[in-house]
Coordinates of C-alpha atoms and ligand atoms in Angstrom, one line a residue:
M4 CA 7.1 -21.8 120.1
K5 CA 7.2 -24.3 122.5
Y6 CA 6.8 -26.9 119.3
S7 CA 9.5 -25.9 117.6
L8 CA 11.7 -26.2 120.8
F9 CA 10.8 -29.4 121.3
S10 CA 11.8 -30.2 118.1
L11 CA 15.3 -28.5 118.4
I12 CA 16.1 -30.6 121.1
L13 CA 14.6 -33.8 119.6
I14 CA 16.9 -33.1 116.6
V15 CA 19.8 -32.1 118.5
M16 CA 19.7 -35.4 120.9
L17 CA 18.8 -37.3 117.5
G18 CA 22.3 -36.1 116.6
N19 CA 23.9 -36.4 119.5
S20 CA 22.7 -40.1 119.5
C21 CA 24.2 -41.4 115.8
S22 CA 27.9 -40.4 115.8
T23 CA 28.3 -41.2 112.3
G24 CA 25.6 -38.7 111.0
K25 CA 27.3 -36.4 113.2
Y26 CA 30.1 -36.6 111.5
A27 CA 28.2 -37.5 108.4
A28 CA 29.8 -34.2 106.3
S29 CA 33.2 -34.3 107.0
N30 CA 33.0 -37.5 106.7
K31 CA 31.9 -37.4 103.4
I32 CA 34.9 -34.7 102.9
Y33 CA 37.6 -37.4 104.2
K34 CA 36.6 -39.9 101.6
Q35 CA 37.0 -37.4 99.1
Q36 CA 40.5 -36.5 99.9
A37 CA 41.2 -40.3 100.6
K38 CA 40.3 -40.7 96.7
A39 CA 42.6 -37.8 95.6
F40 CA 45.3 -39.0 97.2
A41 CA 44.4 -43.0 95.8
S42 CA 44.4 -41.3 92.0
E43 CA 48.1 -39.5 92.5
L44 CA 49.2 -42.6 94.0
K45 CA 48.1 -44.4 90.2
K46 CA 49.8 -41.8 88.4
Q47 CA 53.1 -42.3 86.6
P48 CA 55.8 -39.7 88.3
A49 CA 55.8 -36.7 85.5
G50 CA 59.0 -35.5 86.1
V51 CA 60.7 -37.9 84.5
D52 CA 60.5 -36.3 81.2
S53 CA 61.1 -32.9 81.8
A54 CA 64.3 -30.7 80.2
M55 CA 65.9 -31.1 84.8
M56 CA 65.2 -34.9 84.4
A57 CA 65.5 -36.6 80.9
G58 CA 65.1 -40.5 81.1
Q59 CA 62.8 -42.9 80.5
W60 CA 59.8 -44.3 83.0
V61 CA 60.5 -47.9 84.5
G62 CA 58.0 -48.8 87.2
T63 CA 59.9 -51.4 89.5
T64 CA 58.2 -54.5 91.2
N65 CA 59.2 -53.8 94.2
F66 CA 57.7 -51.3 96.4
G67 CA 55.3 -50.8 99.5
M68 CA 54.1 -47.8 101.4
R69 CA 55.9 -45.8 103.9
K70 CA 55.6 -46.2 107.3
P71 CA 55.5 -43.7 110.5
N72 CA 58.5 -44.1 112.6
F73 CA 57.4 -42.2 115.9
V74 CA 54.7 -42.2 117.7
I75 CA 54.2 -38.4 119.4
I76 CA 51.5 -37.6 122.0
H77 CA 49.8 -35.1 123.1
H78 CA 47.0 -33.4 125.4
T79 CA 44.5 -31.7 124.2
A80 CA 44.1 -28.5 126.6
Q81 CA 40.5 -29.0 125.5
T82 CA 37.7 -29.4 127.8
A83 CA 36.6 -32.0 126.3
C84 CA 36.4 -35.1 123.8
D85 CA 33.9 -33.9 121.5
T86 CA 35.8 -30.3 121.3
T87 CA 38.7 -32.1 119.7
L88 CA 36.8 -34.1 117.3
R89 CA 34.6 -30.8 116.4
T90 CA 37.9 -28.9 115.4
F91 CA 40.0 -31.8 113.6
T92 CA 36.7 -32.4 111.5
L93 CA 36.5 -28.2 110.6
P94 CA 39.1 -27.4 107.4
R95 CA 40.4 -24.3 108.5
T96 CA 41.7 -25.4 111.8
Q97 CA 44.3 -26.7 109.7
V98 CA 44.7 -29.7 113.1
S99 CA 44.5 -32.8 112.7
A100 CA 45.5 -36.1 115.1
H101 CA 45.5 -40.1 114.0
Y102 CA 43.8 -41.0 117.0
V103 CA 41.9 -38.7 119.5
I104 CA 41.7 -40.8 123.2
C105 CA 39.0 -39.9 125.7
K106 CA 38.6 -39.9 129.4
D107 CA 36.7 -43.2 129.7
G108 CA 38.7 -45.0 127.6
T109 CA 37.0 -44.3 123.9
I110 CA 39.3 -44.5 121.0
N111 CA 38.7 -42.0 118.4
H112 CA 40.4 -43.2 114.8
M113 CA 40.5 -39.8 112.5
L114 CA 43.2 -40.7 110.4
N115 CA 44.5 -43.7 108.1
D116 CA 48.3 -44.2 109.8
Y117 CA 49.6 -44.2 106.3
L118 CA 48.5 -40.6 105.5
R119 CA 49.7 -37.4 107.2
A120 CA 48.6 -35.8 110.1
W121 CA 48.5 -32.0 111.0
H122 CA 49.9 -32.5 114.5
A123 CA 53.3 -32.0 115.2
G124 CA 54.2 -28.0 113.5
N125 CA 57.5 -26.4 113.5
S126 CA 59.3 -29.1 115.1
K127 CA 62.2 -30.7 115.6
W128 CA 64.4 -34.3 117.0
G129 CA 67.4 -35.2 116.1
N130 CA 67.7 -34.4 112.6
V131 CA 64.0 -35.3 111.9
T132 CA 62.6 -31.6 110.6
D133 CA 58.9 -33.4 108.7
V134 CA 58.0 -34.9 112.0
N135 CA 54.7 -35.1 110.4
S136 CA 55.9 -37.2 107.7
V137 CA 56.9 -39.9 110.4
S138 CA 55.0 -40.0 112.9
I139 CA 51.3 -41.5 114.3
G140 CA 49.7 -38.0 116.4
I141 CA 47.7 -39.4 119.2
E142 CA 45.7 -36.2 121.4
L143 CA 44.9 -37.4 124.9
D144 CA 41.4 -35.4 125.6
N145 CA 42.5 -33.7 129.0
N146 CA 42.6 -29.5 129.7
G147 CA 46.2 -29.7 130.3
F148 CA 46.6 -29.7 134.0
E149 CA 44.9 -32.3 135.1
P150 CA 46.2 -36.2 136.0
F151 CA 45.5 -39.0 132.9
S152 CA 42.7 -41.2 133.7
E153 CA 43.3 -44.6 134.1
A154 CA 41.1 -46.1 131.2
Q155 CA 42.5 -43.3 129.3
I156 CA 46.3 -44.7 129.2
K157 CA 45.1 -48.6 129.5
S158 CA 43.4 -47.6 125.9
L159 CA 46.3 -45.6 124.7
L160 CA 49.1 -48.6 125.8
D161 CA 46.6 -50.7 123.5
V162 CA 47.0 -48.3 120.7
L163 CA 50.7 -47.9 121.1
K164 CA 51.1 -52.2 121.1
K165 CA 49.8 -52.1 117.6
L166 CA 51.4 -49.8 116.1
K167 CA 54.4 -50.9 117.5
K168 CA 54.0 -54.0 116.1
D169 CA 52.3 -53.0 112.5
N170 CA 55.3 -50.4 112.1
N171 CA 58.5 -51.7 114.1
I172 CA 58.7 -48.7 115.5
P173 CA 61.8 -48.1 118.1
T174 CA 61.1 -47.7 121.7
A175 CA 63.2 -44.7 121.8
N176 CA 60.7 -42.9 119.1
F177 CA 57.5 -42.8 121.8
I178 CA 57.6 -39.1 122.6
G179 CA 55.5 -35.9 123.3
H180 CA 54.7 -32.6 122.1
A181 CA 57.2 -30.8 124.0
D182 CA 60.1 -32.7 123.5
I183 CA 59.9 -31.6 119.5
A184 CA 58.8 -28.4 120.5
P185 CA 60.2 -27.4 123.8
K186 CA 60.0 -23.8 122.7
R187 CA 56.5 -24.0 121.7
K188 CA 54.8 -26.6 123.4
V189 CA 54.5 -28.6 127.2
D190 CA 52.1 -31.3 126.3
P191 CA 52.3 -34.1 127.4
N192 CA 51.8 -33.0 131.4
K193 CA 53.2 -32.9 134.0
Y194 CA 51.1 -35.8 135.0
F195 CA 51.2 -37.9 132.5
P196 CA 53.0 -41.6 133.3
W197 CA 56.1 -41.8 130.5
Q198 CA 57.5 -44.2 132.8
Q199 CA 54.7 -46.5 132.9
L200 CA 55.0 -46.4 129.4
A201 CA 58.5 -46.9 128.9
A202 CA 57.9 -49.9 131.5
N203 CA 55.6 -51.2 128.6
G204 CA 58.0 -50.7 125.9
F205 CA 57.1 -47.2 125.0
G206 CA 59.7 -45.0 125.2
N207 CA 63.2 -45.2 127.4
W208 CA 63.4 -44.8 131.1
Y209 CA 66.9 -44.7 133.2
D210 CA 68.8 -46.1 135.9
T211 CA 70.6 -43.9 137.9
A212 CA 71.8 -45.9 141.1
N213 CA 75.1 -47.0 139.7
V214 CA 75.3 -44.0 137.7
K215 CA 78.8 -42.0 138.4
L216 CA 78.7 -38.4 136.4
P217 CA 82.0 -38.0 134.7
E218 CA 84.0 -34.6 135.5
N219 CA 83.8 -33.0 132.0
F220 CA 80.1 -34.6 131.3
N221 CA 78.2 -31.8 129.1
A222 CA 74.5 -32.0 129.8
M223 CA 73.4 -30.2 126.9
Q224 CA 75.8 -32.4 124.6
G225 CA 73.8 -35.8 126.0
L226 CA 70.5 -33.6 125.3
R227 CA 70.9 -33.3 122.0
I228 CA 72.4 -36.8 121.6
I229 CA 69.3 -38.1 122.4
G230 CA 67.7 -35.7 120.4
Y231 CA 66.4 -32.3 121.6
D232 CA 66.6 -29.2 119.6
T233 CA 69.6 -27.0 122.3
K234 CA 69.2 -23.9 120.6
D235 CA 68.0 -23.1 123.3
S236 CA 68.7 -24.9 125.7
V237 CA 66.7 -23.2 129.1
A238 CA 63.6 -24.7 126.7
A239 CA 65.3 -27.4 125.9
T240 CA 66.3 -28.7 129.9
R241 CA 62.2 -27.4 130.5
A242 CA 61.2 -30.0 128.5
F243 CA 63.8 -32.8 129.0
K244 CA 62.3 -32.5 132.9
L245 CA 58.9 -32.8 132.2
H246 CA 59.4 -36.1 130.3
F247 CA 61.9 -37.6 132.5
V248 CA 61.5 -35.4 136.0
Q249 CA 58.1 -34.1 135.9
Q250 CA 57.3 -33.4 139.9
D251 CA 60.6 -30.7 139.3
V252 CA 60.0 -28.9 136.0
E253 CA 62.5 -25.9 136.9
A254 CA 64.7 -24.9 133.6
K255 CA 68.0 -25.7 136.0
L256 CA 69.6 -28.9 136.1
T257 CA 70.5 -30.4 139.4
D258 CA 73.2 -33.1 139.9
A259 CA 70.2 -35.7 139.5
D260 CA 69.2 -34.4 136.3
R261 CA 72.7 -34.1 135.0
K262 CA 73.1 -38.2 135.6
I263 CA 69.7 -38.8 134.5
I264 CA 70.8 -37.5 130.8
Y265 CA 74.0 -39.0 130.9
D266 CA 72.0 -42.2 131.7
L267 CA 69.6 -41.7 128.9
Y268 CA 71.9 -40.7 126.0
R269 CA 74.0 -44.5 125.8
K270 CA 70.5 -45.4 125.3
Y271 CA 69.8 -43.2 122.3
Ligands
ZN27 ZN1 50.5 -31.2 121.4

């Protein structure tokens, strides 16, 4: 009994000390799936010979890989980075992200940026309804109710800098999960430093110092132009305030809030 407990502890310790060993099984599944997609890409499309689309296949010589055009930021709503890594390596959960950044600043890259992670779910931004197909998902280890650590934000900024440069992602297209799914999601939480991100070129910010609000300004139309799904105006208002106001996330627009929307929507 004494020995078996000792060996169990030893096995757990060895497992923890070697992260590739710990994720060897899921890494193998990753490789198999990536291989299957690679052979799919090599295939000559079959549809052209069907009755619906009679014609011949003429492969062009000029093409590249599709690139992500948005970055969606999340908080994990879990209590440890390891828990999230485990969640994203279990097939039955059907959720994932390209990056998971831990509180100590460790960056876990989980999926080739060209491939489609399952992080956005049912969401909408402007007329984009398949956000997973056009975006990179980044999860920050955070239980949902706490500030983000300096090391974590520093690592995030490093990742964003590379993603923006590699994929030429527009400044406006760095947004949060709550922005694209206002009825379902509240991440990243109100402590997320959106203003600091905007100062670094990731996302828009506002300056209302000289804004004079036109009397007939339609704030909901403004939110729609920014990208929010305004079908549920209460949810859209809350999501906007979580991102741009933060200290007050009541679903009620003050004149100050309306000024922010007026200044912002002209930047989109
Ligand atoms: Zn999320």
